[in-house]
mmCIF file of C-alpha atoms and ligand atoms in Angstrom:
data_model
loop_
_atom_site.group_PDB
_atom_site.id
_atom_site.type_symbol
_atom_site.label_atom_id
_atom_site.label_comp_id
_atom_site.label_asym_id
_atom_site.label_seq_id
_atom_site.Cartn_x
_atom_site.Cartn_y
_atom_site.Cartn_z
ATOM 1 C CA MET A 1 -15.594 -10.141 6.841
ATOM 2 C CA THR A 2 -15.695 -13.425 5.034
ATOM 3 C CA THR A 3 -14.558 -13.170 1.406
ATOM 4 C CA LYS A 4 -10.895 -13.683 1.583
ATOM 5 C CA ARG A 5 -9.605 -17.158 2.245
ATOM 6 C CA THR A 6 -6.029 -17.451 1.983
ATOM 7 C CA ARG A 7 -3.658 -19.839 3.774
ATOM 8 C CA THR A 8 -0.421 -18.425 5.039
ATOM 9 C CA LEU A 9 2.037 -20.540 7.010
ATOM 10 C CA THR A 10 5.173 -18.507 7.675
ATOM 11 C CA ALA A 11 8.264 -19.112 9.444
ATOM 12 C CA LEU A 12 7.816 -21.884 11.879
ATOM 13 C CA SER A 13 10.681 -20.256 13.716
ATOM 14 C CA ILE A 14 9.531 -21.733 16.909
ATOM 15 C CA ALA A 15 12.437 -21.171 19.113
ATOM 16 C CA ILE A 16 12.248 -24.647 20.416
ATOM 17 C CA ALA A 17 15.540 -24.021 22.363
ATOM 18 C CA GLY A 18 13.995 -21.208 24.190
ATOM 19 C CA ALA A 19 10.792 -23.118 24.914
ATOM 20 C CA VAL A 20 12.646 -25.877 26.614
ATOM 21 C CA SER A 21 14.812 -23.720 28.693
ATOM 22 C CA ALA A 22 14.602 -23.496 32.381
ATOM 23 C CA GLY A 23 11.568 -21.398 32.818
ATOM 24 C CA THR A 24 9.134 -23.721 31.218
ATOM 25 C CA ALA A 25 10.723 -26.868 32.689
ATOM 26 C CA THR A 26 10.446 -25.580 36.277
ATOM 27 C CA ALA A 27 7.043 -24.228 35.868
ATOM 28 C CA ALA A 28 5.962 -27.776 34.674
ATOM 29 C CA ALA A 29 6.916 -29.186 38.081
ATOM 30 C CA SER A 30 5.081 -26.415 40.105
ATOM 31 C CA PRO A 31 1.778 -27.133 41.836
ATOM 32 C CA THR A 32 -1.594 -25.948 40.561
ATOM 33 C CA THR A 33 -1.616 -22.525 42.174
ATOM 34 C CA PRO A 34 0.244 -20.214 39.935
ATOM 35 C CA GLU A 35 3.255 -18.249 41.405
ATOM 36 C CA SER A 36 4.100 -14.778 40.461
ATOM 37 C CA ASN A 37 7.268 -15.924 38.770
ATOM 38 C CA ASP A 38 5.419 -18.503 36.571
ATOM 39 C CA PRO A 39 5.158 -17.462 32.912
ATOM 40 C CA ALA A 40 2.420 -15.144 31.970
ATOM 41 C CA LYS A 41 0.488 -16.141 28.744
ATOM 42 C CA VAL A 42 -2.460 -14.592 26.911
ATOM 43 C CA VAL A 43 -5.098 -15.542 24.495
ATOM 44 C CA VAL A 44 -7.134 -12.929 22.549
ATOM 45 C CA ILE A 45 -10.458 -14.399 21.132
ATOM 46 C CA GLY A 46 -11.795 -11.996 18.520
ATOM 47 C CA LEU A 47 -15.535 -12.391 17.704
ATOM 48 C CA ASP A 48 -16.157 -10.640 14.431
ATOM 49 C CA GLY A 49 -19.276 -8.490 14.263
ATOM 50 C CA THR A 50 -20.534 -9.620 17.778
ATOM 51 C CA MET A 51 -22.459 -7.311 19.938
ATOM 52 C CA LEU A 52 -22.265 -7.422 23.810
ATOM 53 C CA ASP A 53 -25.918 -6.650 24.268
ATOM 54 C CA HIS A 54 -26.723 -9.902 22.296
ATOM 55 C CA ILE A 55 -24.099 -11.897 24.150
ATOM 56 C CA LYS A 56 -25.999 -10.881 27.288
ATOM 57 C CA THR A 57 -29.373 -12.009 26.152
ATOM 58 C CA ALA A 58 -28.379 -15.107 24.108
ATOM 59 C CA ASN A 59 -27.675 -18.453 25.840
ATOM 60 C CA THR A 60 -23.924 -18.066 26.260
ATOM 61 C CA PRO A 61 -22.844 -19.796 29.492
ATOM 62 C CA ASN A 62 -19.129 -19.719 28.515
ATOM 63 C CA LEU A 63 -19.030 -15.874 27.784
ATOM 64 C CA HIS A 64 -21.290 -15.336 30.897
ATOM 65 C CA ARG A 65 -18.725 -17.218 32.887
ATOM 66 C CA LEU A 66 -15.914 -15.167 31.609
ATOM 67 C CA MET A 67 -17.809 -11.979 32.545
ATOM 68 C CA ALA A 68 -18.527 -13.205 36.005
ATOM 69 C CA GLU A 69 -14.972 -14.177 36.575
ATOM 70 C CA GLY A 70 -13.425 -11.133 34.782
ATOM 71 C CA THR A 71 -13.936 -7.501 34.005
ATOM 72 C CA THR A 72 -16.105 -6.268 30.996
ATOM 73 C CA GLY A 73 -16.022 -3.014 29.208
ATOM 74 C CA SER A 74 -18.313 -1.755 26.398
ATOM 75 C CA SER A 75 -17.208 0.856 24.077
ATOM 76 C CA SER A 76 -17.918 2.712 20.745
ATOM 77 C CA ILE A 77 -15.492 3.251 17.818
ATOM 78 C CA LEU A 78 -17.643 6.138 16.339
ATOM 79 C CA GLY A 79 -15.238 8.178 14.077
ATOM 80 C CA HIS A 80 -13.281 4.903 13.180
ATOM 81 C CA PRO A 81 -14.160 2.769 10.211
ATOM 82 C CA THR A 82 -16.593 -0.044 11.432
ATOM 83 C CA ILE A 83 -14.860 -2.488 9.275
ATOM 84 C CA SER A 84 -12.786 -5.638 10.153
ATOM 85 C CA GLY A 85 -9.480 -4.616 8.677
ATOM 86 C CA PRO A 86 -9.115 -1.236 10.293
ATOM 87 C CA SER A 87 -10.402 -2.518 13.701
ATOM 88 C CA TRP A 88 -8.342 -5.585 14.028
ATOM 89 C CA SER A 89 -5.330 -3.512 12.910
ATOM 90 C CA THR A 90 -6.184 -1.004 15.738
ATOM 91 C CA MET A 91 -6.425 -3.826 18.263
ATOM 92 C CA LEU A 92 -3.198 -5.444 17.237
ATOM 93 C CA THR A 93 -1.189 -2.261 16.977
ATOM 94 C CA GLY A 94 -2.520 -0.123 19.710
ATOM 95 C CA VAL A 95 -2.864 2.863 17.539
ATOM 96 C CA TRP A 96 -5.889 4.283 15.702
ATOM 97 C CA ASN A 97 -6.381 4.102 11.897
ATOM 98 C CA THR A 98 -5.275 7.624 11.608
ATOM 99 C CA LYS A 99 -1.772 6.084 12.434
ATOM 100 C CA HIS A 100 -1.673 2.590 11.225
ATOM 101 C CA GLY A 101 -3.280 3.661 7.873
ATOM 102 C CA VAL A 102 -5.619 0.695 7.289
ATOM 103 C CA GLN A 103 -8.921 2.207 6.303
ATOM 104 C CA ASP A 104 -10.608 -0.851 4.748
ATOM 105 C CA ASN A 105 -10.141 -4.555 3.980
ATOM 106 C CA SER A 106 -7.626 -3.828 1.149
ATOM 107 C CA PHE A 107 -4.850 -2.987 3.642
ATOM 108 C CA ASN A 108 -3.674 -0.384 1.168
ATOM 109 C CA GLY A 109 -1.681 2.248 3.035
ATOM 110 C CA ALA A 110 -0.865 0.164 5.876
ATOM 111 C CA ARG A 111 2.086 1.422 7.975
ATOM 112 C CA PHE A 112 2.916 -1.649 10.056
ATOM 113 C CA ASP A 113 6.533 -0.628 9.658
ATOM 114 C CA GLN A 114 6.016 2.535 11.602
ATOM 115 C CA TYR A 115 3.388 1.118 14.025
ATOM 116 C CA PRO A 116 4.376 -2.523 14.398
ATOM 117 C CA THR A 117 1.883 -5.203 15.571
ATOM 118 C CA ALA A 118 2.079 -6.603 18.997
ATOM 119 C CA PHE A 119 3.417 -9.787 17.328
ATOM 120 C CA THR A 120 6.419 -7.846 15.981
ATOM 121 C CA GLN A 121 6.918 -5.951 19.214
ATOM 122 C CA ILE A 122 6.869 -9.136 21.277
ATOM 123 C CA GLU A 123 9.220 -10.976 18.878
ATOM 124 C CA ARG A 124 11.590 -8.056 18.927
ATOM 125 C CA ALA A 125 11.766 -7.871 22.645
ATOM 126 C CA ASP A 126 12.160 -11.594 23.084
ATOM 127 C CA PRO A 127 12.504 -13.943 20.077
ATOM 128 C CA ALA A 128 11.947 -16.967 22.424
ATOM 129 C CA LEU A 129 8.443 -15.918 23.058
ATOM 130 C CA ARG A 130 6.059 -17.857 20.924
ATOM 131 C CA THR A 131 3.440 -15.714 19.149
ATOM 132 C CA GLU A 132 0.591 -17.152 16.983
ATOM 133 C CA ALA A 133 -2.325 -15.960 14.897
ATOM 134 C CA ILE A 134 -4.899 -18.613 13.983
ATOM 135 C CA SER A 135 -7.969 -17.270 12.423
ATOM 136 C CA THR A 136 -10.843 -17.834 10.102
ATOM 137 C CA TRP A 137 -10.636 -14.682 8.174
ATOM 138 C CA GLY A 138 -7.471 -14.106 5.970
ATOM 139 C CA GLY A 139 -7.204 -10.463 6.971
ATOM 140 C CA ILE A 140 -5.661 -11.452 10.272
ATOM 141 C CA ALA A 141 -2.837 -13.257 8.563
ATOM 142 C CA THR A 142 -2.245 -10.024 6.580
ATOM 143 C CA ILE A 143 -1.753 -8.219 9.876
ATOM 144 C CA ALA A 144 0.061 -10.916 11.690
ATOM 145 C CA GLY A 145 2.313 -11.490 8.689
ATOM 146 C CA SER A 146 3.276 -7.926 8.391
ATOM 147 C CA GLY A 147 6.348 -6.310 9.763
ATOM 148 C CA SER A 148 9.503 -7.839 10.975
ATOM 149 C CA PRO A 149 9.637 -10.240 12.608
ATOM 150 C CA THR A 150 6.170 -11.591 12.030
ATOM 151 C CA ALA A 151 4.306 -13.904 14.462
ATOM 152 C CA ASP A 152 5.854 -17.175 14.815
ATOM 153 C CA VAL A 153 2.788 -18.957 13.362
ATOM 154 C CA VAL A 154 0.348 -17.299 10.940
ATOM 155 C CA THR A 155 -2.588 -19.494 9.798
ATOM 156 C CA THR A 156 -5.897 -18.967 8.035
ATOM 157 C CA THR A 157 -8.141 -21.933 8.495
ATOM 158 C CA PRO A 158 -9.197 -23.475 5.141
ATOM 159 C CA ASP A 159 -12.861 -23.229 4.361
ATOM 160 C CA ALA A 160 -14.475 -26.194 6.032
ATOM 161 C CA GLY A 161 -17.749 -25.812 4.162
ATOM 162 C CA SER A 162 -19.579 -23.466 6.487
ATOM 163 C CA GLU A 163 -18.577 -20.586 8.604
ATOM 164 C CA GLY A 164 -19.504 -22.459 11.656
ATOM 165 C CA ALA A 165 -17.429 -25.601 10.669
ATOM 166 C CA THR A 166 -14.557 -23.398 9.810
ATOM 167 C CA ASP A 167 -14.793 -21.469 13.121
ATOM 168 C CA THR A 168 -14.846 -25.030 14.788
ATOM 169 C CA ALA A 169 -11.590 -25.891 12.918
ATOM 170 C CA THR A 170 -10.059 -22.615 13.985
ATOM 171 C CA ALA A 171 -10.929 -23.102 17.652
ATOM 172 C CA THR A 172 -9.758 -26.617 17.586
ATOM 173 C CA ALA A 173 -6.396 -25.519 16.259
ATOM 174 C CA VAL A 174 -6.274 -22.765 19.017
ATOM 175 C CA ALA A 175 -7.119 -25.123 21.836
ATOM 176 C CA ASN A 176 -4.527 -27.800 20.471
ATOM 177 C CA GLU A 177 -1.812 -25.126 20.302
ATOM 178 C CA ILE A 178 -2.500 -24.050 23.945
ATOM 179 C CA ALA A 179 -2.557 -27.665 25.154
ATOM 180 C CA GLY A 180 0.474 -28.657 23.220
ATOM 181 C CA ASN A 181 2.759 -25.749 22.941
ATOM 182 C CA GLY A 182 1.457 -23.080 25.378
ATOM 183 C CA PRO A 183 2.183 -20.007 23.170
ATOM 184 C CA ASP A 184 2.963 -16.833 24.950
ATOM 185 C CA PHE A 185 0.484 -14.809 22.782
ATOM 186 C CA VAL A 186 -2.168 -16.483 20.671
ATOM 187 C CA PHE A 187 -4.634 -14.340 18.810
ATOM 188 C CA THR A 188 -7.795 -15.882 17.107
ATOM 189 C CA GLN A 189 -10.621 -14.578 15.114
ATOM 190 C CA LEU A 190 -13.955 -16.359 14.626
ATOM 191 C CA ASP A 191 -16.272 -15.226 11.858
ATOM 192 C CA GLN A 192 -19.688 -16.805 11.895
ATOM 193 C CA VAL A 193 -21.552 -14.158 13.884
ATOM 194 C CA ASP A 194 -20.516 -11.505 11.297
ATOM 195 C CA GLY A 195 -21.755 -13.810 8.663
ATOM 196 C CA ALA A 196 -25.058 -14.314 10.365
ATOM 197 C CA GLY A 197 -25.293 -10.444 10.819
ATOM 198 C CA HIS A 198 -24.768 -9.857 7.022
ATOM 199 C CA ALA A 199 -27.256 -12.599 6.102
ATOM 200 C CA THR A 200 -30.262 -11.655 8.294
ATOM 201 C CA GLY A 201 -29.395 -8.784 10.579
ATOM 202 C CA THR A 202 -29.299 -8.929 14.324
ATOM 203 C CA LEU A 203 -33.115 -8.867 14.996
ATOM 204 C CA GLY A 204 -33.858 -12.421 13.733
ATOM 205 C CA PRO A 205 -32.928 -15.728 15.480
ATOM 206 C CA ALA A 206 -29.905 -16.456 13.282
ATOM 207 C CA TYR A 207 -27.635 -13.806 14.869
ATOM 208 C CA ASN A 208 -28.132 -14.992 18.389
ATOM 209 C CA LEU A 209 -27.835 -18.532 17.300
ATOM 210 C CA ALA A 210 -24.432 -17.819 15.814
ATOM 211 C CA ILE A 211 -23.417 -16.159 19.081
ATOM 212 C CA GLU A 212 -24.608 -19.372 20.901
ATOM 213 C CA ALA A 213 -22.575 -21.467 18.562
ATOM 214 C CA VAL A 214 -19.439 -19.384 18.897
ATOM 215 C CA ASP A 215 -19.965 -19.400 22.624
ATOM 216 C CA LEU A 216 -19.349 -23.095 22.504
ATOM 217 C CA GLU A 217 -15.996 -22.491 20.654
ATOM 218 C CA VAL A 218 -14.953 -19.827 23.161
ATOM 219 C CA GLY A 219 -15.773 -22.607 25.909
ATOM 220 C CA ARG A 220 -13.423 -24.999 24.142
ATOM 221 C CA ILE A 221 -10.590 -22.629 23.974
ATOM 222 C CA VAL A 222 -11.121 -21.547 27.705
ATOM 223 C CA ALA A 223 -11.152 -25.166 28.649
ATOM 224 C CA ALA A 224 -7.701 -25.721 27.033
ATOM 225 C CA VAL A 225 -6.459 -22.690 28.934
ATOM 226 C CA ASP A 226 -7.766 -23.754 32.273
ATOM 227 C CA GLU A 227 -6.424 -27.341 31.844
ATOM 228 C CA ARG A 228 -2.987 -25.940 30.859
ATOM 229 C CA GLN A 229 -2.949 -23.547 33.762
ATOM 230 C CA ARG A 230 -3.809 -26.459 36.153
ATOM 231 C CA ASN A 231 -1.031 -28.636 34.826
ATOM 232 C CA THR A 232 1.750 -26.057 34.337
ATOM 233 C CA GLY A 233 1.183 -23.122 36.804
ATOM 234 C CA GLU A 234 1.271 -20.772 33.833
ATOM 235 C CA ARG A 235 -0.639 -17.634 34.561
ATOM 236 C CA TRP A 236 -3.248 -17.187 31.789
ATOM 237 C CA THR A 237 -5.271 -14.111 30.760
ATOM 238 C CA VAL A 238 -8.151 -14.493 28.482
ATOM 239 C CA LEU A 239 -9.472 -11.533 26.404
ATOM 240 C CA VAL A 240 -12.636 -11.560 24.171
ATOM 241 C CA THR A 241 -13.350 -8.751 21.986
ATOM 242 C CA ALA A 242 -15.157 -7.676 18.696
ATOM 243 C CA ASP A 243 -14.250 -5.439 15.779
ATOM 244 C CA HIS A 244 -17.616 -3.778 15.205
ATOM 245 C CA GLY A 245 -21.356 -4.318 15.484
ATOM 246 C CA HIS A 246 -24.046 -4.674 12.902
ATOM 247 C CA ARG A 247 -27.121 -2.561 11.864
ATOM 248 C CA PRO A 248 -30.419 -4.253 13.085
ATOM 249 C CA LEU A 249 -31.154 -5.201 9.433
ATOM 250 C CA GLY A 250 -27.515 -6.418 8.818
ATOM 251 C CA GLY A 251 -24.221 -4.890 7.595
ATOM 252 C CA HIS A 252 -21.707 -2.486 8.853
ATOM 253 C CA GLY A 253 -19.183 0.096 7.758
ATOM 254 C CA GLY A 254 -21.257 3.208 8.748
ATOM 255 C CA GLN A 255 -21.393 5.309 11.879
ATOM 256 C CA THR A 256 -24.535 4.301 13.583
ATOM 257 C CA PRO A 257 -24.085 3.415 17.224
ATOM 258 C CA ALA A 258 -24.913 -0.213 16.627
ATOM 259 C CA GLU A 259 -22.220 -0.580 13.924
ATOM 260 C CA ALA A 260 -19.741 1.238 16.192
ATOM 261 C CA SER A 261 -20.422 -0.882 19.302
ATOM 262 C CA THR A 262 -17.527 -2.921 20.621
ATOM 263 C CA PHE A 263 -16.518 -4.598 23.888
ATOM 264 C CA VAL A 264 -13.920 -6.325 25.792
ATOM 265 C CA ILE A 265 -13.950 -9.190 28.506
ATOM 266 C CA VAL A 266 -10.641 -10.025 30.308
ATOM 267 C CA ARG A 267 -10.350 -12.705 32.783
ATOM 268 C CA GLY A 268 -7.184 -13.564 34.741
ATOM 269 C CA GLY A 269 -4.079 -11.621 35.142
ATOM 270 C CA GLY A 270 -5.358 -9.894 38.289
ATOM 271 C CA TYR A 271 -8.518 -8.561 36.673
ATOM 272 C CA ARG A 272 -11.448 -8.130 38.918
ATOM 273 C CA ALA A 273 -14.221 -10.613 38.806
ATOM 274 C CA GLY A 274 -17.472 -8.905 37.908
ATOM 275 C CA GLY A 275 -15.718 -5.550 37.206
ATOM 276 C CA ILE A 276 -17.044 -2.971 34.799
ATOM 277 C CA ASP A 277 -14.534 -1.082 32.953
ATOM 278 C CA ASN A 278 -15.878 2.171 31.696
ATOM 279 C CA GLY A 279 -12.687 3.453 30.120
ATOM 280 C CA TYR A 280 -12.115 0.650 27.574
ATOM 281 C CA THR A 281 -11.044 1.633 24.013
ATOM 282 C CA MET A 282 -10.342 -0.706 21.114
ATOM 283 C CA ALA A 283 -6.659 0.680 21.064
ATOM 284 C CA ASP A 284 -6.177 -0.887 24.460
ATOM 285 C CA ILE A 285 -5.929 -4.522 23.378
ATOM 286 C CA ALA A 286 -2.228 -4.418 22.167
ATOM 287 C CA PRO A 287 -0.913 -2.411 25.198
ATOM 288 C CA THR A 288 -2.697 -4.823 27.438
ATOM 289 C CA VAL A 289 -1.048 -7.904 25.792
ATOM 290 C CA LEU A 290 2.308 -6.217 25.811
ATOM 291 C CA GLU A 291 1.937 -5.301 29.713
ATOM 292 C CA ILE A 292 0.826 -8.921 30.409
ATOM 293 C CA LEU A 293 4.012 -10.310 28.737
ATOM 294 C CA GLY A 294 6.287 -7.673 30.366
ATOM 295 C CA VAL A 295 7.186 -6.222 26.912
ATOM 296 C CA PRO A 296 8.045 -2.535 26.844
ATOM 297 C CA ARG A 297 5.355 -0.350 25.217
ATOM 298 C CA PRO A 298 6.348 2.167 22.557
ATOM 299 C CA ALA A 299 5.626 5.824 23.544
ATOM 300 C CA ASN A 300 3.520 6.372 20.498
ATOM 301 C CA LEU A 301 0.588 4.049 21.292
ATOM 302 C CA ASP A 302 -2.910 5.507 21.500
ATOM 303 C CA GLY A 303 -4.172 2.857 23.931
ATOM 304 C CA THR A 304 -3.182 1.953 27.377
ATOM 305 C CA ALA A 305 -3.375 -1.229 29.301
ATOM 306 C CA LEU A 306 -6.689 -2.168 30.786
ATOM 307 C CA ALA A 307 -7.114 -0.948 34.364
ATOM 308 C CA LYS A 308 -7.136 -3.847 36.872
ATOM 309 C CA ASP A 309 -9.263 -1.953 39.446
ATOM 310 C CA ALA A 310 -12.396 -1.669 37.565
ATOM 311 C CA PRO A 311 -15.358 -1.035 39.880
ATOM 312 C CA VAL A 312 -17.582 -3.968 40.809
ATOM 313 C CA PRO A 313 -21.317 -2.966 40.932
ATOM 314 C CA PRO A 314 -22.838 -3.476 44.284
ATOM 315 C CA PRO A 315 -25.300 -6.322 44.658
ATOM 316 C CA VAL A 316 -28.977 -5.304 44.415
ATOM 317 C CA ALA A 317 -31.009 -6.554 47.472
ATOM 318 C CA GLY A 318 -33.722 -8.875 46.276
ATOM 319 C CA GLY A 319 -32.701 -7.938 42.539
ATOM 320 C CA SER A 320 -36.019 -6.058 42.286
ATOM 321 C CA THR A 321 -34.852 -2.869 40.922
ATOM 322 C CA GLY A 322 -32.075 -4.292 38.546
ATOM 323 C CA ALA A 323 -30.646 -0.679 38.623
ATOM 324 C CA ALA A 324 -27.160 -1.367 39.728
ATOM 325 C CA LEU A 325 -26.480 -4.963 38.854
ATOM 326 C CA PRO A 326 -26.240 -6.033 35.185
ATOM 327 C CA SER A 327 -28.521 -8.980 34.429
ATOM 328 C CA TRP A 328 -25.637 -11.042 33.403
ATOM 329 C CA VAL A 329 -23.716 -10.792 36.725
ATOM 330 C CA PRO A 330 -24.609 -13.969 38.776
ATOM 331 C CA THR A 331 -26.428 -12.937 41.894
ATOM 332 C CA GLY A 332 -25.291 -16.065 43.826
ATOM 333 C CA SER A 333 -26.997 -19.384 44.503
HETATM 334 ZN ZN1 LIG B 1 -18.580 -8.192 7.968
#
């Protein structure tokens, strides 16, 4: 979704006192291997309208690395609107649209008071935790700025002239926040792949080229995570996900399998390298974030935290059949 561009900058209630408290200070002095009592942090990277099948076939070294180092799940949201507003709301609340009430990008009927976002739940559990939403599409700011309390930082990147340039500005802001402030939970959404899907569909070269461009932005964010983890001992989990797919000729909002396709990649936090999660649903993102941060999960969530014991497909001798090993899993040397 690309039309709304608002800039919201709420409550920089940054809880500086909390950030400078003992936990952070001692972690900074610890060596490079994270200890179990070092702070857990999580970044969720939302790739609007991006399909896993295309990530696998495009030149995406950064996303391929995350898949090799983490667990991947593909899923469908058939029965749920294949639209950004409802999908990001499902991910960020942990309940389906039948509960959170968002049916389209108007956000009319949203019930974030009844089904609060992960930002709200984290802030209620511990106001000293730093939560941020930094996105290209303004709808994310609507979600992250709803409820009470909201995320500590809610920004929509100003239009930089092209979707690619705006995504670069978004990713730069996220990388800078990770490097400088080490937020406990930062959510970001990048929009150019959805734009390419709308413009020319998924069959032509533009869609995969947009995925390759966004892969570079993912790489910059992950580099900031890895650098901070090395320097602080913080234990970071990276999640990558998408809100919907696209029809081959472009567009979404209907109930074809392509439009309803979604996925997750989760790296760090004890998730198995090369694992394949066959049970992932879109409603699992918020519960997973809450579990990582040790925040109690409300009983009324539809999703559950992602399983850490996802099976790892056995290697295929010679790679001749390709039956068991997905092509994107590195086969070694
Ligand atoms: Zn769209």
